């Protein structure tokens, strides 16, 4: 006898991941709803529920009376096994209806390692994986998010990709669908019409041809769709939709707090950072808007903490004014403000103390590279002096540990740069001992965390090879041997995961077969290291006749056609190439507020590109 | 440090049903803290670096069980009418949690003695009666040190003032189980004994705690 859903809840870890019913979750009367959207996050509840983009789009869609958006997360392995055993398909948390009965099934693509989880979720929902196997009776399977800027490895599985910011285009797409449904829905006709919306990419309408060696030869639009699809951008952040309430989970999640987005985009242009280019241009919210939205969210959620969200908090133009304003009511209500990625330098001591910056976040830096030469190459403008000065300040305040983030395998990197990582760590250790009033009897720890560089599309390094696994291992050895003190502690990210990430990030449509085979072999939740089996992945590439090094470790020519060339994020390929050349010359590029470098994003006519300098 | 005696400790009676039964005890604490903040109650915050509202539960309820009349204590910084407290807090509760009552706490948490449960079981009445007729009724239990031990439940069940009756799902069994510092018996142990000793592998049970009693036999509220 099959078990009911309630009986499953009694048998799994953390059932509140699956029950729904959280405060501020939206339940509507099905009979009054015209378009149903299952918002799927391809990871566990704790991860997905921490994601700001999902909260925005959930609120936005549900604000339309006859649209109903519900949440779906990947079940953990215990729950999935029981669901499969008892014939319970993937369901949405609010209504507990099977996802396959929805009009739209939308995934957010936050990182490459979730791709197999997506296929597994579709299968668990009883939805055929490939778009061409799904007829009128099946939901439209769509996706958005940062990885959608090169969605090609997933092209076979999705009907639609949404490029750029989803606030406007999601509603346009659902409205168009409602019209088509009222006039008798035909999938092909709908997709044709949808492909005319800016920011909507229908992969089936583009044909890809390859050179014999596997490079893309051409991407050809068929049936009158635009040759390139441009991402969508919200021009004015002050009038953009922002939720008045967040769903408040019962269980502890990764980021269990209210979040206020303070701006989108980044002025900096670090050359390894995809987010720094695909979200251009920078657009800020005013102090009043942020203040109003933060206050509202805290009131409706009861959260005891809220964080300011952006790519680089310190770049907000009115930061002191903002924080002073927020603190004026937050302190009274015993509400903490968390300010991630804040540069403590150039920040008033009083404000830093009121925010408790150090105590809450610890002292962290992301120099990314060990020498000034390499930091210039990647355009990371953080100098050694700035780092040491901040460390001194923290140590004199009684602080005894510092965390540093680096990357290894960056373009032009030499042994000197690797050893430089330790040298910088050692200099910070010295700062501690030079402090005349250092706490008695206490030592210092400098934790150095090193990840492997992954070249990403739409960055100046999209032409660059990733280091091979052997090279990365050699560099790890070199760094390990350069450390001579226990006061500097090293930790690594798994190089094999970064390698697979690099393959998928710059992959083409031929990788669809690899992903499908990986799913058939039961791969799921690869982002969780205990589930990740590297050798099995390599075996699949071999069986499909594809060489992963071709994607990860190959240097591209300037004029190579990339699998993502028909996607337009505003920033031009010519600009990215110029940036690549400057990197090799070791020349930095000023940020958007110092000087416009004419990257192409001015085509959106918003934000920093139209600000007076 | 503030003298805590300056503040009124209020005992709140609430029910926890439906989807809310899957809120674990730890999570309930957080859920209630946030509800109190949403309601804007003048709650007292503990001192120190990690300030948090003072909120405790005298008799935590296991994950998966429903509760008809649960209690939670919180400390207010200033007095307010109890009916206003109830209505303001009830208005901001998530699905499945309802605020029923509030009054200044009189009894100490240590006075909790036992609890009355209603088990709804998908088995016939005879299974329960036949279990009760056994000489010995045992179940395995994990100690705090994670060791498996066998516990004898016969004396507890003899004293449980049980009432067994038929219901649409199968059997309804109301019984009183000790819950105190010396002896505490979780109804899941009784269900496990029934499953094992009566050979009912598919036995499932819904557990509802009807009320918690204090040493003097009156309801702990
Ligand atoms: S066009 Fe100029 S100001 Fe605008 S994002 Fe590009 S570099 Fe920055």
PDB file of C-alpha atoms and ligand atoms in Angstrom, chain A residues 280-282 575 592 595-602 608-609 613, ligand 1:
ATOM      1  CA  UNK A 280      25.821  46.158 -16.272  1.00  0.00           C
ATOM      2  CA  UNK A 281      25.088  48.990 -15.931  1.00  0.00           C
ATOM      3  CA  UNK A 282      25.046  49.853 -12.242  1.00  0.00           C
ATOM      4  CA  UNK A 575      35.205  45.638 -25.512  1.00  0.00           C
ATOM      5  CA  UNK A 592      32.504  53.359 -14.342  1.00  0.00           C
ATOM      6  CA  UNK A 595      35.602  57.166 -16.437  1.00  0.00           C
ATOM      7  CA  UNK A 596      33.345  55.428 -18.947  1.00  0.00           C
ATOM      8  CA  UNK A 597      35.174  52.765 -20.924  1.00  0.00           C
ATOM      9  CA  UNK A 598      32.367  52.448 -23.459  1.00  0.00           C
ATOM     10  CA  UNK A 599      31.670  48.805 -22.790  1.00  0.00           C
ATOM     11  CA  UNK A 600      28.398  48.802 -24.691  1.00  0.00           C
ATOM     12  CA  UNK A 601      25.992  48.694 -21.768  1.00  0.00           C
ATOM     13  CA  UNK A 602      25.034  52.321 -22.381  1.00  0.00           C
ATOM     14  CA  UNK A 608      25.694  54.952 -14.182  1.00  0.00           C
ATOM     15  CA  UNK A 609      25.948  55.361 -17.973  1.00  0.00           C
ATOM     16  CA  UNK A 613      30.210  62.409 -13.427  1.00  0.00           C
TER      17      UNK A 613
HETATM   18  S1  LIG C   1      28.942  52.186 -20.820  1.00  0.00           S
HETATM   19 FE1  LIG C   1      30.536  53.122 -19.550  1.00  0.00          FE
HETATM   20  S2  LIG C   1      29.481  53.733 -17.657  1.00  0.00           S
HETATM   21 FE2  LIG C   1      28.128  52.345 -18.750  1.00  0.00          FE
HETATM   22  S3  LIG C   1      28.566  50.354 -17.842  1.00  0.00           S
HETATM   23 FE3  LIG C   1      29.870  50.524 -19.648  1.00  0.00          FE
HETATM   24  S4  LIG C   1      31.791  51.383 -18.914  1.00  0.00           S
HETATM   25 FE4  LIG C   1      30.291  51.675 -17.292  1.00  0.00          FE
END
